Structures are given as C-alpha cells and as structure tokens.
Coordinates of C-alpha atoms and ligand atoms in Angstrom, one line a residue:
X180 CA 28.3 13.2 12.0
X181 CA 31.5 11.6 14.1
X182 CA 31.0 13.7 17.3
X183 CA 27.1 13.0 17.4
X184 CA 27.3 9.5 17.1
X185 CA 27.1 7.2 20.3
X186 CA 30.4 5.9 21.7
X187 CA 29.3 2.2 21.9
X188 CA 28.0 2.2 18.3
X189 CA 30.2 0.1 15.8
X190 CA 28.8 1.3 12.2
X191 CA 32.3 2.4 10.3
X192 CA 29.7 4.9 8.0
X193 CA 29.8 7.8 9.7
X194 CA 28.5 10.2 7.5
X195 CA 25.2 11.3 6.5
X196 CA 23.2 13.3 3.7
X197 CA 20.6 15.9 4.7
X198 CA 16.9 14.1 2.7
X199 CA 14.3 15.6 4.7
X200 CA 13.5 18.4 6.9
X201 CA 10.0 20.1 8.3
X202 CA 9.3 23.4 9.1
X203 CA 6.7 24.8 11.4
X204 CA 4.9 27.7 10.7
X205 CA 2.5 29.6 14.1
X206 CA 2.8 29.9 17.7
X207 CA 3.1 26.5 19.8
X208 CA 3.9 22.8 18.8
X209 CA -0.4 21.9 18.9
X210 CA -1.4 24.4 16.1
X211 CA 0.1 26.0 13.0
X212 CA 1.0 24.8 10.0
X213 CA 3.8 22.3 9.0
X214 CA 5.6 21.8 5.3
X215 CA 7.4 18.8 4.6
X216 CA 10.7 19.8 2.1
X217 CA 12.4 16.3 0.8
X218 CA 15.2 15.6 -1.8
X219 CA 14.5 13.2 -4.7
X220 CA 17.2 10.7 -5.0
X221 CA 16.8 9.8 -8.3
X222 CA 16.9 13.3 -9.4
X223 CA 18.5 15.3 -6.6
X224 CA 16.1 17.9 -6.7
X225 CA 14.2 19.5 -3.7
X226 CA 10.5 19.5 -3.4
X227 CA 8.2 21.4 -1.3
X228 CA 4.7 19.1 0.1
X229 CA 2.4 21.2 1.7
X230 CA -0.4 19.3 2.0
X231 CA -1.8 17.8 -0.9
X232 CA 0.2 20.6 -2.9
X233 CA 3.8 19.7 -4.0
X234 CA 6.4 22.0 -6.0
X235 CA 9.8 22.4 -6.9
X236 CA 12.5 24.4 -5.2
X237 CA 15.5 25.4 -5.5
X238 CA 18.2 24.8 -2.9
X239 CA 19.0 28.9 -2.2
X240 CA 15.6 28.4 -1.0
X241 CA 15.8 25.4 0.8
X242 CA 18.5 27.1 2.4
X243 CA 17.4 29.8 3.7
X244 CA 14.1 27.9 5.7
X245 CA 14.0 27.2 9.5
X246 CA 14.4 23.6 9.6
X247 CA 11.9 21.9 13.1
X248 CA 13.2 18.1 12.6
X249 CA 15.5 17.2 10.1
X250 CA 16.4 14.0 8.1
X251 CA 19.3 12.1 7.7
X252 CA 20.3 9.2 5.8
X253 CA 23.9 7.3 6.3
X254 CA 25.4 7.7 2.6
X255 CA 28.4 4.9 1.6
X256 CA 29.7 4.5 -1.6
X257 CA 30.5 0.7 -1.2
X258 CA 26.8 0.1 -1.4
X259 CA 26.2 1.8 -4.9
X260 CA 28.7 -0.8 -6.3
X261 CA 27.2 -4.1 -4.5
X262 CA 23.2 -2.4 -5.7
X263 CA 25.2 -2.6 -9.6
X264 CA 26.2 -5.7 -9.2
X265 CA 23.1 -7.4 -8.0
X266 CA 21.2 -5.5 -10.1
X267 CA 23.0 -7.7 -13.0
X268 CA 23.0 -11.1 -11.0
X269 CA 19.3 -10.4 -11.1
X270 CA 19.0 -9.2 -14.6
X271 CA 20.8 -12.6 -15.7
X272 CA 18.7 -14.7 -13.5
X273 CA 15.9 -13.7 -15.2
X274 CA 17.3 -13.9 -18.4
X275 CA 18.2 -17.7 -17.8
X276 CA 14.6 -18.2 -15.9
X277 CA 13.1 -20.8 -18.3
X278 CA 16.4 -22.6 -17.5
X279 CA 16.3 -25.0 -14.6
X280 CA 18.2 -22.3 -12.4
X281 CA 17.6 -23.0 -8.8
X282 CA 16.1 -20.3 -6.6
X283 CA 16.2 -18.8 -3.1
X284 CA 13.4 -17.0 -1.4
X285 CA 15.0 -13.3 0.8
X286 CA 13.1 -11.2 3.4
X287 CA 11.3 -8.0 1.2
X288 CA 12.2 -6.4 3.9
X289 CA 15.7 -7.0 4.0
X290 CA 16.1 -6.3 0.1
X291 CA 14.6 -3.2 0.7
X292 CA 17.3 -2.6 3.4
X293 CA 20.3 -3.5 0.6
X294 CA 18.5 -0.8 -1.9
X295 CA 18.2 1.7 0.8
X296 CA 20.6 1.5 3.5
X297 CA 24.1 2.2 3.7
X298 CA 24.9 -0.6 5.9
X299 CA 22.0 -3.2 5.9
X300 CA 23.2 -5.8 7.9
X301 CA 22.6 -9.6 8.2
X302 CA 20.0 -10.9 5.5
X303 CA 16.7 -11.3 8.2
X304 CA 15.0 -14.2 6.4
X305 CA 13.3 -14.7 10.1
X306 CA 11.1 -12.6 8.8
X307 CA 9.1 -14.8 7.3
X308 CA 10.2 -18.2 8.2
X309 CA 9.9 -20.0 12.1
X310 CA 12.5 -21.0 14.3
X311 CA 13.1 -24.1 12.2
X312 CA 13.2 -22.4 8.8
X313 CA 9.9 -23.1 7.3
X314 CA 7.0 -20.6 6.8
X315 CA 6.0 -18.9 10.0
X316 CA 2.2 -19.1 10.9
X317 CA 1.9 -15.5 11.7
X318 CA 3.4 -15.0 7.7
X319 CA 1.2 -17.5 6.5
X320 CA -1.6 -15.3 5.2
X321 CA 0.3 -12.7 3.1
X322 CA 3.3 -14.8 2.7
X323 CA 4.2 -13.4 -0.8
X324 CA 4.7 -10.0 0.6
X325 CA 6.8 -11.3 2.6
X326 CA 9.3 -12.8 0.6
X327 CA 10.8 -12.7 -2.9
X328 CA 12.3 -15.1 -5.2
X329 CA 16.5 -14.6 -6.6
X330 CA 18.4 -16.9 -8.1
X331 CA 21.5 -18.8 -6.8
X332 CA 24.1 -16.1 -8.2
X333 CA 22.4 -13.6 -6.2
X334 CA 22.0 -15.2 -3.3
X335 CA 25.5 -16.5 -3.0
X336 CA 26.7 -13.1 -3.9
X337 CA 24.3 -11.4 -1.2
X338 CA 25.0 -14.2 1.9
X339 CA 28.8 -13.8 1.7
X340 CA 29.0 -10.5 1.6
X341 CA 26.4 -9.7 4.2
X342 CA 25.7 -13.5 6.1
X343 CA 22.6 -13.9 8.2
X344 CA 20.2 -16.2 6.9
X345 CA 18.7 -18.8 7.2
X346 CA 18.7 -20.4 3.5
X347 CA 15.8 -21.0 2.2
X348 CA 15.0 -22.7 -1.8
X349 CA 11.6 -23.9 -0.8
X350 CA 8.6 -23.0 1.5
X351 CA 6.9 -25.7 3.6
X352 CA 4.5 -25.3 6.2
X353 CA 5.9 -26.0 9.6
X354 CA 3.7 -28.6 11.7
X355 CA 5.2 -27.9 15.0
X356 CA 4.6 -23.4 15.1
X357 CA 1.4 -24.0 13.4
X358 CA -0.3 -26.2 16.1
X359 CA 1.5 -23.2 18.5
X360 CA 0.2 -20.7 16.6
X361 CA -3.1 -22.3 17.3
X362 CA -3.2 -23.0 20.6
X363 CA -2.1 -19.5 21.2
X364 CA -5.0 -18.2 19.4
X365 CA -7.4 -20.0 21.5
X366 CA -5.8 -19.1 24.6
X367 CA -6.1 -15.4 23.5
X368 CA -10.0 -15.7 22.1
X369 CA -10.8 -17.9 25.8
X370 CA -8.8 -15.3 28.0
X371 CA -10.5 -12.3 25.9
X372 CA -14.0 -13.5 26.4
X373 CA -13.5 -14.2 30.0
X374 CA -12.2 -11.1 30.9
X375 CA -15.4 -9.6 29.1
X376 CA -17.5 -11.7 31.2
X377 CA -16.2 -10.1 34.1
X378 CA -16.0 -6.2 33.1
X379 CA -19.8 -7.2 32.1
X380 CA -20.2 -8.4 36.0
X381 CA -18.3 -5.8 36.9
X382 CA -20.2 -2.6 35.4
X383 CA -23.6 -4.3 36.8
X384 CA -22.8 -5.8 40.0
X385 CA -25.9 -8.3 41.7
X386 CA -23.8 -8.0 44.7
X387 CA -21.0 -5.1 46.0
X388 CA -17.8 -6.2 47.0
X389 CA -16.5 -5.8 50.8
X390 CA -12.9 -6.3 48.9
X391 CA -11.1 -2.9 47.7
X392 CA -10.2 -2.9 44.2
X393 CA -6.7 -5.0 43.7
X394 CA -4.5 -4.2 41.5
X395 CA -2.1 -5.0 38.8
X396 CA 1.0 -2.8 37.3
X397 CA -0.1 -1.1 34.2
X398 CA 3.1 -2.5 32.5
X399 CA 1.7 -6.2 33.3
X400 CA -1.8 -5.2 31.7
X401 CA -1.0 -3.5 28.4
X402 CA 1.5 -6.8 27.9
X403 CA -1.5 -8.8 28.4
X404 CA -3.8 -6.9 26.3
X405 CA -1.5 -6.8 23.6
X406 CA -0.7 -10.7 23.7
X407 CA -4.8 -11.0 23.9
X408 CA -5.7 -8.5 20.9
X409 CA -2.6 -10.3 18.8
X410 CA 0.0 -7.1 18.6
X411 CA 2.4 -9.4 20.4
X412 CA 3.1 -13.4 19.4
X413 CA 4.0 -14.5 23.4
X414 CA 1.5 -14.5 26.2
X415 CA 3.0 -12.1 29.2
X416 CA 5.1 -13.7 32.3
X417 CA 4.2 -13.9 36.1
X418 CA 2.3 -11.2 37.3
X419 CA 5.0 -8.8 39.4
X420 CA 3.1 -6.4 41.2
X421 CA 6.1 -5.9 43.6
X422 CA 7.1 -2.3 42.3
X423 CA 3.9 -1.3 43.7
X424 CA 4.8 -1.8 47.2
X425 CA 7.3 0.1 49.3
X426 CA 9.9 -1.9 51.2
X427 CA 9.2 -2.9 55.0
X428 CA 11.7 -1.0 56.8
X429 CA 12.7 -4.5 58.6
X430 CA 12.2 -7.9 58.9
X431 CA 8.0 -8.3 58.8
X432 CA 7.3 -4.8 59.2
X433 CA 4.5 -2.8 57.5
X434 CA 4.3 -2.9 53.3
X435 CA 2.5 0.0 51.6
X436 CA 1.1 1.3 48.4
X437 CA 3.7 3.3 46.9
X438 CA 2.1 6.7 46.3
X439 CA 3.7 6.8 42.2
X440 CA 2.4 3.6 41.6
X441 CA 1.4 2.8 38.1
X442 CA -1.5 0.6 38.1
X443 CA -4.9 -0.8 37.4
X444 CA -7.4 -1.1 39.4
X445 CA -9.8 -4.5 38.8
X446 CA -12.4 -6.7 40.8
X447 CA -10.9 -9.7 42.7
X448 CA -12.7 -11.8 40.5
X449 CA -10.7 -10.1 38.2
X450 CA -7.7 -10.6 40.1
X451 CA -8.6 -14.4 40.9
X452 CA -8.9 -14.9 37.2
X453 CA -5.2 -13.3 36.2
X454 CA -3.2 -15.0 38.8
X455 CA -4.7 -18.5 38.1
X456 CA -4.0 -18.5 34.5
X457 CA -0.3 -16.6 35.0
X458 CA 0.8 -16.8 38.4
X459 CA 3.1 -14.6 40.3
X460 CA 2.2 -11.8 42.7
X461 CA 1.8 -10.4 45.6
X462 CA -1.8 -9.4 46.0
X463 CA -1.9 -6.0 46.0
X464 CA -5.1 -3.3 47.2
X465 CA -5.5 0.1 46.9
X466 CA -5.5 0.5 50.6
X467 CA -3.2 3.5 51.4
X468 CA -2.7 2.1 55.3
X469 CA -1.1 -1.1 55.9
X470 CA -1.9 -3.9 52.9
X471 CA -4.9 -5.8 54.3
X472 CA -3.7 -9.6 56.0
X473 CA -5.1 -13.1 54.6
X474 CA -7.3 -12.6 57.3
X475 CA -9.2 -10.0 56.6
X476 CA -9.4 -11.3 53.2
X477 CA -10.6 -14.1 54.2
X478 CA -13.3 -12.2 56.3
X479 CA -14.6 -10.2 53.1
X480 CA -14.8 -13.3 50.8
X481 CA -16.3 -14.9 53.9
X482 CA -18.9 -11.8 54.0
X483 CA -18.9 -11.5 50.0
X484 CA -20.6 -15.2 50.0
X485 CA -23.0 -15.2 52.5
X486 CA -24.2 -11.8 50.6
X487 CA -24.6 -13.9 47.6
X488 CA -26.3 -16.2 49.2
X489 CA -29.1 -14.3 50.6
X490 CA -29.1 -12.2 47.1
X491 CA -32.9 -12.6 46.3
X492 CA -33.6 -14.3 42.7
X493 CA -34.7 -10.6 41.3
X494 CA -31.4 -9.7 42.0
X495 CA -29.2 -12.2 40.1
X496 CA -32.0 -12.4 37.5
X497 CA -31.1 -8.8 36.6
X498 CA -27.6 -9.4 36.5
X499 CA -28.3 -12.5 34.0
X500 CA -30.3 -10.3 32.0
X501 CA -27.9 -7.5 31.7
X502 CA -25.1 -9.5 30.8
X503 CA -27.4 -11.0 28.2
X504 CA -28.2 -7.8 26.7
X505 CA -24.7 -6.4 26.5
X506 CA -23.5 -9.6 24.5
X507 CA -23.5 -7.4 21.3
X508 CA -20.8 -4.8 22.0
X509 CA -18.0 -7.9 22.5
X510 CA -16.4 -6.2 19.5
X511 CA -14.8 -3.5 21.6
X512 CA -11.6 -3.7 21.6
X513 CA -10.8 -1.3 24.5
X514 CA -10.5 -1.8 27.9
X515 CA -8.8 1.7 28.8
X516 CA -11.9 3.6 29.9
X517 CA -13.1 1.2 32.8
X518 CA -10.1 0.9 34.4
X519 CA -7.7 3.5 35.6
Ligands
ZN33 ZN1 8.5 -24.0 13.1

C-alpha cells in the first residue's frame, strides 16, 4: 500500500490485508441493494451478509464480485508475538490471583487496540481517568466499561514496549473535575432553558421587533448546542462572527454581509443573551446594504421599548399564557427547524 500512503505519515507497517468489501447492486447510490462480504479472522473464510441472511463463500467467488468500498486492515507480524505473550502474562496473573499480586487498571479501549491493531500506539488510559489521573466525572457512571484490571507483569510488559500512560493501581474520585463537571452541568441546564425561554418569546411575539434578525456563524451555534446538549465536555469560545462580513475596501469604509455566509439567524434578545454570557463579536444583521450604525440601533431599541410600553395588558397576558402552555415540549432537543 506504499504508494497510497500519505507522505507525512510515519507508521513503518505499510501493508495491508483486504477484510471487507460491499457491493452495490441497481441504478444510483440512493436505491438498490447492498451486500456486505467479510473474512473471518479466526477462520479465514469469506462470508456473504445480505441482510439478515449470511453464507459461506468461496474466494473464486469473492473474486470475481464488483467491490463499491473496500476494507483494509494494516497486518504486522510483530504484533501476533506481543498478543502471545500477554496472553500468558495474563493467563499467569490470574493463576496467581488469590496471591497478593498488585494490579493495574488499562483503557478497554486501548486493549482492544493491542488485540486488533497492527500498531496501537501509546496505552490511552485518559480515557477514563482526568487530567490528574483519577477517575474522570464524565467516566464515572459506567466506569467499569471503561477500564479493566492486569496484573503488574502485564502492565510492565505492555508500558515499555508501547509507553503512554498514565499509571494507574487504584481508582479515586477526583474532587477538583467533579465540582467542574458540575458547574458545567448547570451552566448547560441554565443556558438550555434560557434559550427555550426565548425561542418560546420568539415563536409568539407580544411585540414585533424594528431590529432585523442578527446573526451568528452556524459553526459558533452547533458548538454551542453541542456543549449545551452534552456531545462536547467544553463550553464554545468568543462569538466570531467576522467571516460573515466582507472587508472595508479602506480605512472606515462600508462592511457588508458576505453573500456565502453561513449563518443563523436569531432575535436580538437572542443575540443580547449569547454575547453576555460569551463575549466576542461584531454584531452582525442580515441587512444586505451597509450593516446598520449604533445609531440606528439605538433608535430601534429606542422604538422597540416605547412599543412595549404602550402594549395593552391583553397583549402581554397572551404572551404569558402561551409561554405557559408550551412548557411541556422543553424535551425537544432540536433547535434546527426555527432557525435557518
Ligand atoms: Zn481531576
């Protein structure tokens, strides 16, 4: 696989065993019919899975399909040898477990690198441990699949010939990423149920807005929704909404929307809300002219509270009452369909 391997990449295992290939039976990648054929490593043999059926083949037969997207896997034979020989540190460990043998706790994941990789790299115990090498909150609540146990032969045998770490022969809770852990999840639960509050006010305005929508770099938004709906551990930076401007041609000339933006579009409470808590900038409309000056801003907040002001009681009241009655749907996750 030499000549199709990238020029900065630094594996020595350069080659690679066909395991897997799918074919593609009709007209046009949406429709048809695909069959999965895979070889069985423990007993070399080729099987056909289409669908829920699955048969033998022979490999005159494999050969002679029309492969769609093929499988490889890195083969090394160093790595057969080191899988023996752990295999026996582990089957003597055990052996000798009613001993006082000491034990160390390894990243699942990374074991199941060393049993299936060719090169597996640096043991990843980070995995399931914090910054400071104790158990990480996020870990916490399925922390045995997480981790398993070896004993001291193994380990020693397994951290000098791949390194990485960190070491780890007992599990304590960590203080310090626990009280993070929840002060993150109450930013994200606060942050969530404020932005509700005002797609709610959004979707039944008691009062238009002069303002046109701002917005905010799609890029920025899906980092915040996945910081708020816990895909992703850290909270997003700074607001930069600056690749939705074009460059003034000079010194304090005119800045426009870029017509390729990517963006979202939101309410300036909306707006108000995002850069208090984050920062960053600049404000950004969807004006296609010239980006509107603090002035005139300042003249649509100006007209925006005198409209709330004379906003008869019915018409608040209704708003009240609606955002009242859509408390139950706070489940919903997704915010795609209101913005765009
Ligand atoms: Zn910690």
């Amino acid at each position: 696989m030499s000549p199709f391997v990238h020029k900065l990449c630094t594996d020595q295992i350069r080659r690679y065993e066909l395991v897997a290939f799918i074919t593609h039976y009709g007209g046009g990648a949406d429709s048809g019919h695909y069959i999965a054929y895979c070889r069985n490593e423990l007993n070399g043999h080729w099987y056909e899975f289409d669908d829920a059926m699955v048969s033998r083949v022979e490999v005159a037969e494999v050969l002679s399909k029309e492969a769609y997207v093929l499988f490889y896997q890195k083969k090394g034979d160093a790595m057969s040898k080191v899988r023996d020989h752990v295999r026996s540190l582990l089957e003597s460990g055990n052996k000798q477990r009613c001993k006082a043998v000491s034990r160390f706790h390894i990243s699942r994941e990374w074991l199941h690198r060393l049993s299936t990789f060719a090169e597996p790299g640096p043991i990843t115990n980070f995995d399931f441990l914090c910054p400071h090498g104790l158990i990480s909150p996020r870990r916490a609540k399925d922390l045995n699949s997480y981790y398993a146990e070896v004993p001291s032969a193994a380990w020693d045998y397994l951290h000098q010939e791949f390194g990485g770490g960190p070491v780890c022969s007992s599990l304590q809770y960590c203080v310090t990423c626990q009280n993070e852990f929840l002060r993150l999840q109450t930013k994200r639960n606060a942050e969530l149920a404020a932005f509700k509050q005002l797609q709610k006010m959004e979707r039944s305005p008691s009062v238009r807005w002069h303002h046109p929508p701002n917005l905010i770099t799609r890029s920025w938004f899906s980092r915040w929704e996945r910081f708020v709906l816990n895909h992703d551990e850290e909270p997003p930076p700074a607001i930069d909404n600056s690749s939705l401007l074009t460059r003034p041609a000079k010194e304090g000339g005119v800045v426009r929307l870029k017509q390729s933006g990517n963006y979202m579009t939101f309410t300036r409470d909306m707006w108000l809300f995002f850069v208090n808590v984050y920062g960053g900038g600049p404000e950004v409309f969807l004006v296609h002219d010239h980006q509107p000056t603090a002035e005139e801003v300042a003249k649509w907040d100006e007209e925006r509270q005198r409209d709330l002001l004379n906003a008869t009681e019915d018409d608040l009241q209704l708003n009240v009452t609606q955002l009242t009655l859509d408390n139950g749907d706070s489940d919903h996750d997704d915010f795609g369909d209101t913005h765009s």
